[in-house]
XYZ file of C-alpha atoms in Angstrom:
564
model
C -19.540 -11.348 7.259
C -22.676 -13.376 8.050
C -21.503 -13.810 11.627
C -20.904 -10.081 11.949
C -24.350 -9.309 10.537
C -25.989 -11.785 12.866
C -24.248 -10.282 15.892
C -25.455 -6.843 14.854
C -29.016 -8.105 14.410
C -28.829 -9.782 17.799
C -27.887 -6.504 19.425
C -30.824 -4.848 17.712
C -33.208 -7.562 18.880
C -33.975 -8.897 15.412
C -35.112 -12.479 15.819
C -33.415 -15.529 14.464
C -34.247 -19.227 15.009
C -32.062 -19.427 18.094
C -33.378 -16.233 19.785
C -36.127 -16.609 22.453
C -39.652 -16.153 21.058
C -40.968 -13.441 23.386
C -44.760 -14.087 23.334
C -44.281 -17.748 24.227
C -41.570 -17.230 26.836
C -43.535 -14.346 28.410
C -46.677 -16.451 28.707
C -44.855 -19.535 30.013
C -43.025 -17.739 32.788
C -45.951 -15.431 33.631
C -48.455 -18.284 34.071
C -45.956 -20.390 35.995
C -45.088 -17.464 38.290
C -48.723 -16.567 38.940
C -49.621 -20.152 39.781
C -46.659 -20.524 42.173
C -47.361 -17.123 43.742
C -51.060 -17.901 44.241
C -50.207 -21.209 45.889
C -47.494 -19.726 48.110
C -49.482 -16.787 49.527
C -51.557 -17.334 52.668
C -55.268 -17.694 52.079
C -56.115 -14.468 53.868
C -53.628 -12.389 51.793
C -53.972 -13.798 48.302
C -56.631 -12.414 45.916
C -59.810 -14.468 45.828
C -63.392 -14.190 44.772
C -65.950 -15.638 42.393
C -64.399 -17.698 39.604
C -61.099 -18.273 41.402
C -61.060 -21.941 40.390
C -61.772 -21.057 36.752
C -58.970 -18.448 36.896
C -56.462 -20.979 38.173
C -57.661 -23.608 35.689
C -57.265 -21.268 32.727
C -53.770 -20.254 33.932
C -52.882 -23.934 34.248
C -54.144 -24.653 30.727
C -52.147 -21.716 29.333
C -49.049 -22.944 31.140
C -49.568 -26.429 29.760
C -50.047 -25.077 26.219
C -46.883 -22.965 26.554
C -44.908 -25.931 27.835
C -46.205 -28.074 24.972
C -45.170 -25.437 22.385
C -41.749 -25.105 23.995
C -41.221 -28.853 23.925
C -42.264 -29.064 20.289
C -39.854 -26.234 19.441
C -37.034 -28.033 21.242
C -37.651 -31.209 19.290
C -38.020 -29.423 15.941
C -35.158 -26.893 16.040
C -33.127 -27.681 19.136
C -34.153 -24.361 20.731
C -36.679 -24.030 23.527
C -38.274 -20.805 22.280
C -37.556 -20.687 18.537
C -39.591 -18.329 16.357
C -42.579 -20.181 14.813
C -44.345 -19.483 11.490
C -46.541 -16.405 11.102
C -49.808 -18.154 12.023
C -48.350 -19.392 15.303
C -47.068 -15.886 16.037
C -50.644 -14.557 15.834
C -51.867 -17.471 17.956
C -49.334 -16.711 20.701
C -50.086 -12.974 20.655
C -53.820 -13.784 21.013
C -53.111 -16.061 23.968
C -50.952 -13.353 25.573
C -53.755 -10.843 25.132
C -56.227 -13.321 26.654
C -53.858 -13.979 29.564
C -53.482 -10.250 30.289
C -57.275 -9.824 30.106
C -57.742 -12.766 32.498
C -55.232 -11.357 35.003
C -56.774 -7.852 34.950
C -60.319 -9.234 35.222
C -59.450 -11.395 38.248
C -57.369 -8.790 40.090
C -59.818 -5.951 39.467
C -60.456 -3.855 36.394
C -60.463 -0.688 38.482
C -56.770 -1.187 39.340
C -54.901 1.255 37.081
C -51.564 -0.457 37.514
C -52.821 -3.665 35.902
C -53.870 -1.855 32.699
C -50.157 -1.427 31.894
C -49.981 -5.160 31.172
C -51.633 -4.557 27.798
C -48.449 -3.022 26.437
C -46.642 -6.388 26.656
C -48.391 -7.925 23.589
C -47.560 -4.731 21.681
C -43.909 -4.838 22.704
C -43.624 -8.535 21.914
C -45.001 -8.005 18.409
C -42.240 -5.525 17.477
C -39.808 -8.206 16.338
C -42.190 -10.417 14.366
C -44.882 -8.279 12.675
C -44.976 -5.403 10.243
C -45.782 -1.868 11.354
C -49.415 -2.143 10.226
C -49.849 -5.412 12.085
C -48.276 -3.896 15.212
C -50.838 -1.071 15.085
C -53.650 -3.632 14.885
C -52.259 -5.398 17.963
C -52.275 -2.079 19.813
C -55.842 -1.322 18.714
C -56.963 -4.816 19.764
C -55.291 -4.430 23.183
C -56.893 -1.053 23.799
C -60.367 -2.188 22.650
C -60.147 -5.347 24.780
C -59.391 -3.256 27.853
C -62.254 -0.848 27.091
C -64.659 -3.725 26.496
C -63.537 -5.408 29.736
C -63.895 -2.295 31.892
C -67.270 -1.281 30.427
C -68.539 -4.847 30.685
C -67.928 -4.969 34.427
C -68.956 -1.318 34.909
C -72.371 -1.868 33.383
C -72.770 -5.390 34.821
C -72.522 -7.085 31.426
C -70.217 -9.699 32.991
C -70.875 -11.594 36.190
C -68.599 -10.898 39.189
C -65.119 -12.449 38.689
C -62.398 -12.331 41.305
C -61.991 -8.764 42.571
C -64.063 -7.368 39.660
C -67.455 -7.573 41.332
C -70.518 -5.405 40.878
C -69.371 -1.776 40.690
C -72.814 -0.262 41.323
C -73.480 3.102 39.721
C -70.292 3.787 37.693
C -68.404 7.031 38.361
C -68.170 8.682 34.946
C -65.089 10.713 35.839
C -63.312 7.772 37.342
C -64.269 5.554 34.417
C -63.080 8.074 31.792
C -59.788 8.561 33.620
C -59.170 4.818 33.838
C -59.915 4.171 30.163
C -57.992 7.233 28.986
C -54.842 6.420 30.934
C -54.886 2.797 29.760
C -55.497 3.693 26.114
C -52.808 6.379 26.249
C -50.294 3.860 27.583
C -51.154 1.285 24.942
C -51.058 3.712 22.007
C -47.847 5.379 23.254
C -46.235 1.963 23.446
C -47.574 1.183 19.959
C -46.093 4.394 18.550
C -42.691 3.670 20.096
C -42.750 0.092 18.844
C -43.708 1.216 15.314
C -40.787 3.675 15.236
C -38.413 0.998 16.501
C -39.703 -1.426 13.906
C -39.219 1.040 11.072
C -35.684 1.750 12.206
C -35.020 -1.963 12.425
C -36.327 -2.493 8.896
C -34.229 0.348 7.553
C -31.170 -0.851 9.412
C -31.727 -4.407 8.190
C -31.896 -3.107 4.610
C -28.719 -1.061 5.093
C -26.951 -4.038 6.610
C -27.975 -6.260 3.744
C -26.736 -3.665 1.245
C -23.470 -3.366 3.167
C -23.129 -7.133 3.275
C -23.695 -7.322 -0.473
C -21.106 -4.575 -1.086
C -18.574 -6.270 1.181
C -19.204 -9.636 -0.466
C -18.721 -8.018 -3.867
C -15.450 -6.392 -2.804
C -14.312 -9.634 -1.190
C -15.066 -11.569 -4.381
C -13.231 -8.942 -6.448
C -10.247 -9.096 -4.099
C -10.226 -12.871 -4.334
C -10.346 -12.784 -8.139
C -7.554 -10.207 -8.291
C -5.323 -12.246 -5.981
C -6.002 -15.492 -7.830
C -5.488 -13.840 -11.251
C -2.095 -12.341 -10.380
C 0.862 -13.747 -12.263
C 3.158 -12.753 -9.391
C 3.410 -14.842 -6.261
C 1.675 -13.334 -3.217
C 2.241 -14.632 0.318
C 1.081 -13.024 3.562
C 2.949 -13.552 6.826
C 2.278 -12.853 10.467
C 4.688 -10.946 12.680
C 6.613 -14.156 13.401
C 7.302 -14.810 9.716
C 4.793 -17.661 9.440
C 2.686 -18.049 6.282
C -0.978 -17.079 6.653
C -2.089 -17.244 2.994
C -0.755 -17.698 -0.538
C -2.196 -17.300 -4.034
C -2.032 -20.009 -6.746
C 0.761 -18.170 -8.595
C 3.014 -18.481 -5.530
C 2.680 -22.268 -5.548
C 3.181 -22.384 -9.330
C 6.377 -20.295 -9.166
C 7.835 -22.238 -6.237
C 6.688 -25.552 -7.709
C 5.479 -26.965 -4.408
C 2.414 -26.714 -2.155
C 2.434 -23.958 0.450
C 1.309 -24.923 3.938
C -0.302 -22.333 6.180
C 1.701 -21.819 9.361
C 5.037 -22.845 7.806
C 8.051 -20.488 8.199
C 8.758 -18.461 5.070
C 12.473 -19.316 5.367
C 11.642 -22.929 4.519
C 10.406 -21.784 1.084
C 12.420 -18.668 0.295
C 15.813 -18.024 1.940
C 15.345 -14.254 2.062
C 17.210 -13.817 5.335
C 15.413 -12.481 8.379
C 14.244 -8.964 7.475
C 11.306 -8.839 9.866
C 12.993 -7.918 13.169
C 15.249 -5.195 11.849
C 13.363 -3.948 8.794
C 9.923 -3.704 10.354
C 7.986 -0.825 8.836
C 10.216 -0.593 5.731
C 10.137 -2.323 2.396
C 12.746 -5.050 1.942
C 13.797 -6.029 -1.595
C 15.443 -9.353 -2.260
C 16.710 -11.600 -5.025
C 17.448 -15.274 -4.397
C 18.693 -18.178 -6.491
C 16.918 -21.490 -6.024
C 18.129 -24.848 -7.355
C 15.991 -26.280 -10.160
C 15.722 -29.685 -11.773
C 19.076 -30.991 -12.943
C 21.712 -28.286 -13.169
C 19.214 -25.527 -13.861
C 18.616 -22.758 -11.409
C 15.812 -20.288 -10.896
C 16.143 -16.638 -9.934
C 13.319 -15.164 -7.864
C 13.039 -11.505 -6.988
C 10.529 -9.395 -5.129
C 9.956 -7.282 -2.055
C 8.591 -7.632 1.453
C 6.325 -4.880 2.792
C 4.360 -4.306 5.994
C 0.686 -5.157 6.400
C -1.178 -2.749 8.678
C -4.594 -2.889 10.256
C -7.216 -0.131 10.237
C -5.476 1.672 13.099
C -2.112 1.705 11.290
C -0.461 -0.891 13.530
C 1.670 -3.473 11.748
C -0.124 -6.812 11.739
C 2.031 -8.849 9.359
C 4.088 -8.874 6.177
C 3.207 -8.971 2.474
C 5.597 -10.897 0.218
C 5.331 -10.283 -3.543
C 7.758 -12.071 -5.873
C 8.280 -13.133 -9.492
C 10.331 -15.655 -11.435
C 13.144 -13.581 -12.965
C 14.986 -16.470 -14.611
C 13.959 -15.669 -18.182
C 14.309 -11.932 -17.597
C 17.828 -12.328 -16.216
C 18.782 -14.528 -19.160
C 17.438 -11.895 -21.552
C 19.335 -9.156 -19.701
C 22.539 -11.178 -19.937
C 22.076 -11.741 -23.678
C 21.326 -8.050 -24.143
C 24.402 -7.107 -22.114
C 26.605 -9.387 -24.209
C 25.120 -7.977 -27.424
C 25.715 -4.414 -26.241
C 29.265 -5.270 -25.237
C 29.980 -6.863 -28.628
C 28.398 -3.887 -30.391
C 30.544 -1.488 -28.370
C 33.644 -3.502 -29.180
C 32.674 -3.434 -32.845
C 32.177 0.329 -32.801
C 35.448 0.838 -30.954
C 37.311 -1.406 -33.388
C 35.784 0.370 -36.368
C 36.763 3.740 -34.923
C 40.270 2.582 -34.184
C 40.621 1.190 -37.718
C 39.351 4.458 -39.153
C 41.800 6.516 -37.110
C 44.728 4.259 -38.053
C 43.854 4.059 -41.763
C 44.940 7.632 -42.604
C 48.378 7.594 -40.976
C 49.040 4.073 -42.272
C 48.135 5.210 -45.783
C 50.556 8.087 -45.447
C 53.271 5.766 -44.143
C 52.655 3.318 -47.002
C 52.939 6.107 -49.574
C 56.128 7.359 -47.995
C 57.653 3.870 -48.065
C 56.835 3.567 -51.779
C 58.496 6.932 -52.480
C 61.582 5.953 -50.531
C 61.740 2.688 -52.505
C 62.122 4.508 -55.813
C 65.653 4.995 -57.041
C 66.900 8.399 -57.896
C 64.564 10.336 -55.622
C 65.889 13.848 -54.878
C 67.337 14.449 -51.411
C 64.757 17.139 -50.763
C 61.949 14.662 -51.401
C 63.575 12.067 -49.174
C 63.932 14.580 -46.330
C 60.279 15.594 -46.633
C 59.120 11.962 -46.749
C 61.146 11.132 -43.638
C 59.456 14.033 -41.814
C 56.041 12.744 -42.816
C 57.008 9.243 -41.641
C 58.091 10.574 -38.259
C 54.908 12.650 -37.829
C 52.543 9.834 -38.816
C 54.456 7.349 -36.661
C 54.017 9.638 -33.654
C 50.352 9.968 -34.535
C 49.898 6.186 -34.632
C 51.765 5.911 -31.342
C 49.500 8.534 -29.750
C 46.382 6.724 -30.947
C 47.632 3.398 -29.635
C 48.722 4.977 -26.330
C 45.337 6.662 -25.816
C 43.552 3.460 -26.769
C 45.571 1.494 -24.218
C 44.804 4.115 -21.556
C 41.113 3.896 -22.433
C 41.098 0.088 -22.301
C 43.015 -0.039 -19.023
C 40.889 -0.478 -15.887
C 40.896 2.840 -14.093
C 41.812 2.860 -10.418
C 39.757 5.183 -8.221
C 42.617 5.466 -5.736
C 44.384 8.761 -5.457
C 46.193 11.126 -3.137
C 45.223 14.206 -1.176
C 46.104 17.122 -3.453
C 46.277 20.882 -2.987
C 43.992 22.155 -5.738
C 45.695 25.529 -6.407
C 48.959 23.717 -7.085
C 47.310 21.299 -9.529
C 45.643 24.120 -11.463
C 48.883 26.098 -11.544
C 50.625 23.082 -13.123
C 47.810 22.907 -15.692
C 48.336 26.562 -16.566
C 52.083 25.991 -16.914
C 51.477 23.091 -19.302
C 49.103 25.305 -21.299
C 51.637 28.108 -21.568
C 54.475 25.722 -22.575
C 52.429 24.219 -25.415
C 53.503 25.845 -28.713
C 49.978 25.361 -30.063
C 48.621 27.897 -27.538
C 50.897 30.746 -28.569
C 48.841 33.940 -28.569
C 45.929 32.367 -26.680
C 45.809 33.250 -22.987
C 44.168 30.921 -20.439
C 41.997 33.071 -18.176
C 42.068 31.918 -14.540
C 40.648 33.437 -11.394
C 42.275 32.983 -7.970
C 41.807 29.418 -6.763
C 40.518 28.897 -3.189
C 42.945 26.968 -0.936
C 41.150 23.633 -0.807
C 42.272 20.015 -0.788
C 40.872 17.178 -2.873
C 41.275 13.406 -3.158
C 42.321 12.521 -6.726
C 44.898 10.908 -8.980
C 47.215 13.798 -9.927
C 48.181 12.404 -13.330
C 44.602 11.553 -14.273
C 43.253 14.954 -13.151
C 46.010 16.823 -15.001
C 45.387 14.855 -18.201
C 41.565 15.293 -17.935
C 41.876 19.077 -17.552
C 44.412 19.284 -20.386
C 42.098 17.270 -22.667
C 39.247 19.688 -21.902
C 41.495 22.703 -22.494
C 42.802 21.129 -25.732
C 39.244 20.791 -27.034
C 38.551 24.397 -26.040
C 41.679 25.494 -27.938
C 40.519 23.630 -31.056
C 36.988 25.081 -30.727
C 38.177 28.739 -30.728
C 40.632 28.253 -33.604
C 38.605 30.273 -36.094
C 37.002 32.732 -33.636
C 38.039 36.409 -34.052
C 38.318 37.026 -30.274
C 38.971 33.614 -28.730
C 38.521 33.073 -25.023
C 39.306 30.019 -22.910
C 38.620 30.088 -19.157
C 39.428 27.734 -16.251
C 37.609 28.464 -12.982
C 37.000 26.901 -9.586
C 33.976 27.546 -7.351
C 33.863 26.104 -3.817
C 30.788 25.539 -1.654
C 30.482 23.901 1.759
C 30.528 20.314 0.513
C 31.623 20.369 -3.138
C 33.946 21.921 -5.676
C 32.955 22.882 -9.205
C 35.717 23.014 -11.827
C 34.655 24.700 -15.068
C 36.307 24.879 -18.487
C 34.546 27.239 -20.875
C 35.174 28.745 -24.320
C 33.418 30.925 -26.856
C 34.195 28.642 -29.773
C 32.166 26.819 -32.397
C 30.050 24.869 -29.909
C 28.272 21.576 -30.600
C 24.979 20.470 -32.086
C 22.603 18.319 -29.962
C 23.667 15.276 -31.992
C 27.361 15.956 -31.302
C 26.576 16.538 -27.628
C 24.843 13.163 -27.365
C 27.927 11.373 -28.764
C 30.485 13.514 -26.925
C 31.900 10.681 -24.788
C 31.759 7.979 -27.481
C 35.264 6.853 -28.575
C 36.424 8.232 -31.945
C 33.297 10.411 -32.261
C 35.192 13.703 -32.142
C 34.677 16.293 -34.870
C 38.167 17.866 -34.737
C 40.806 16.947 -37.302
C 43.534 17.041 -34.671
C 43.736 14.396 -31.948
C 43.078 10.704 -31.467
C 39.299 10.967 -30.885
C 39.614 9.441 -27.388
C 40.136 12.601 -25.309
C 36.571 13.061 -24.004
C 36.187 9.315 -23.540
C 39.266 9.323 -21.307
C 37.893 12.340 -19.398
C 34.565 10.619 -18.777
C 36.241 7.395 -17.726
C 38.426 9.207 -15.198
C 35.513 11.234 -13.777
C 33.405 8.094 -13.430
C 36.246 6.157 -11.759
C 36.674 8.933 -9.181
C 32.942 8.963 -8.450
C 32.570 12.584 -9.593
C 30.009 14.157 -11.926
C 30.445 15.935 -15.232
C 27.968 18.147 -17.083
C 28.372 19.708 -20.538
C 26.385 22.607 -21.979
C 26.892 23.688 -25.584
C 25.108 25.100 -28.613
C 26.368 25.906 -32.121
C 28.203 29.246 -32.253
C 27.724 29.878 -28.511
C 30.691 28.021 -27.088
C 30.877 25.165 -24.571
C 30.787 24.934 -20.770
C 32.114 21.806 -19.044
C 31.517 21.456 -15.290
C 33.134 18.853 -13.021
C 31.649 18.364 -9.526
C 33.875 16.791 -6.870
C 33.753 16.653 -3.064
C 35.849 18.774 -0.720
C 38.415 16.854 1.299
C 37.782 17.021 5.082
C 40.245 19.116 7.050
C 41.469 16.290 9.273
C 42.323 14.163 6.214
C 44.168 17.017 4.531
C 46.360 18.008 7.490
C 49.006 15.344 7.024
C 49.634 15.992 3.311
C 49.621 19.729 3.956
C 52.223 19.364 6.680
C 54.389 17.238 4.418
C 54.328 19.797 1.609
C 55.137 22.661 3.937
């Protein structure tokens, strides 16, 4: 930031120790040039007159003084024209003013073009004095010129060079000469004062900007150093350009600038083919002994002010403890689920086993009537079937579902579902309402789909058991990319609490069934990669929607040809 500020000040002409000190350099080169020019011109063409030797001697002394100051500056600061203290600035401006006065006096005060030289001390003071001091330099330059011209005009000074006796002064000519010279000096002073004020204001603004940037830079540095996550920046070649202390602490080794990131983190090579996109990663690093550490994070692009990618930003964390906690939590959840499932299974088996135990005790008594024995045997058969159904459903639930299936003609599947509904003696008097099914093909397991739909219809049948005008409906709606199967009823509905536990094993509220029907439905839908949504409210019935994709025509042609 300091370098940037200094470059800006250099462009504005604001002095620094290494910048040329204008009053000194102007005087050195001006006196040297005038002496060389005077010596090089032929005698008949060079300016001459009274006091020529004094003129050349004074120029030589000024040149010697300038050379001495330059040499002292070189020894003191290493720069030939370094800016001196304030007192020496005034001394040099006074010598410049005296040099200009000497040149104008020798070459003729009536020469208008030489009066312009008085603006040089004013211009040189712009970079070293305040605005008030610059005005005083301008006033001094103008008054010196007026005093010089009037002195020679009224013979107050003896003849010097080309400024000899002017005789009776021409008032008009004299007023014009002094007015033009004063106007030039004061115009230059005004311009210099405005430039100086702008320089002061700009210097203040630059200092404020520098302070703001330094503050933001310090804040950025504190934020980066205070981060608990590792932060590494890379160039476009994947080489490290910077790293925060947390990165070294997490990796447990020093990070060298310029080293390839692959030497520290084996995250693959995402830069060439993932440029412009965020790349997430998770790696396992060997630790001390048999321990291992799991690091995870993401790699994002760094862009410059114009939006062009200039590097990569790598942010990562040590996930070892978090992964261990997740694993313990997963095990605890799995054990809890097994416990709930076991408790539900035990609850479902307790009732039929109690009935079977009572029946066995009755059969063990001697002298039991034949009628009682026949009834007990019926109960034993019914409860045995019930236990078998519970065990069978539980085995189906515990079995790993296979997502593989066949290409099926949906109208045929739904027609088989309706046939199973109509053949069930429990549905006598309850009609299944179905609309015409569009001729579409799907990829599914036929047995699993048939059982899932029958489980949904069975729940609908149980829900409308005590409804005066029961209604159960199976529908199919087809869009361009998906199929929506719906099973709806106008039965008892479910409370929000029941809806939340709908797919939990043995959480059913119906007396009939094993309590695993909806769990089996959800497991099948999930295995097929489909979606299921349930809407229900007490007394308003239930709507179950299954969303599945449409099979592409080219994949359905072969099965369709086989069936035809």
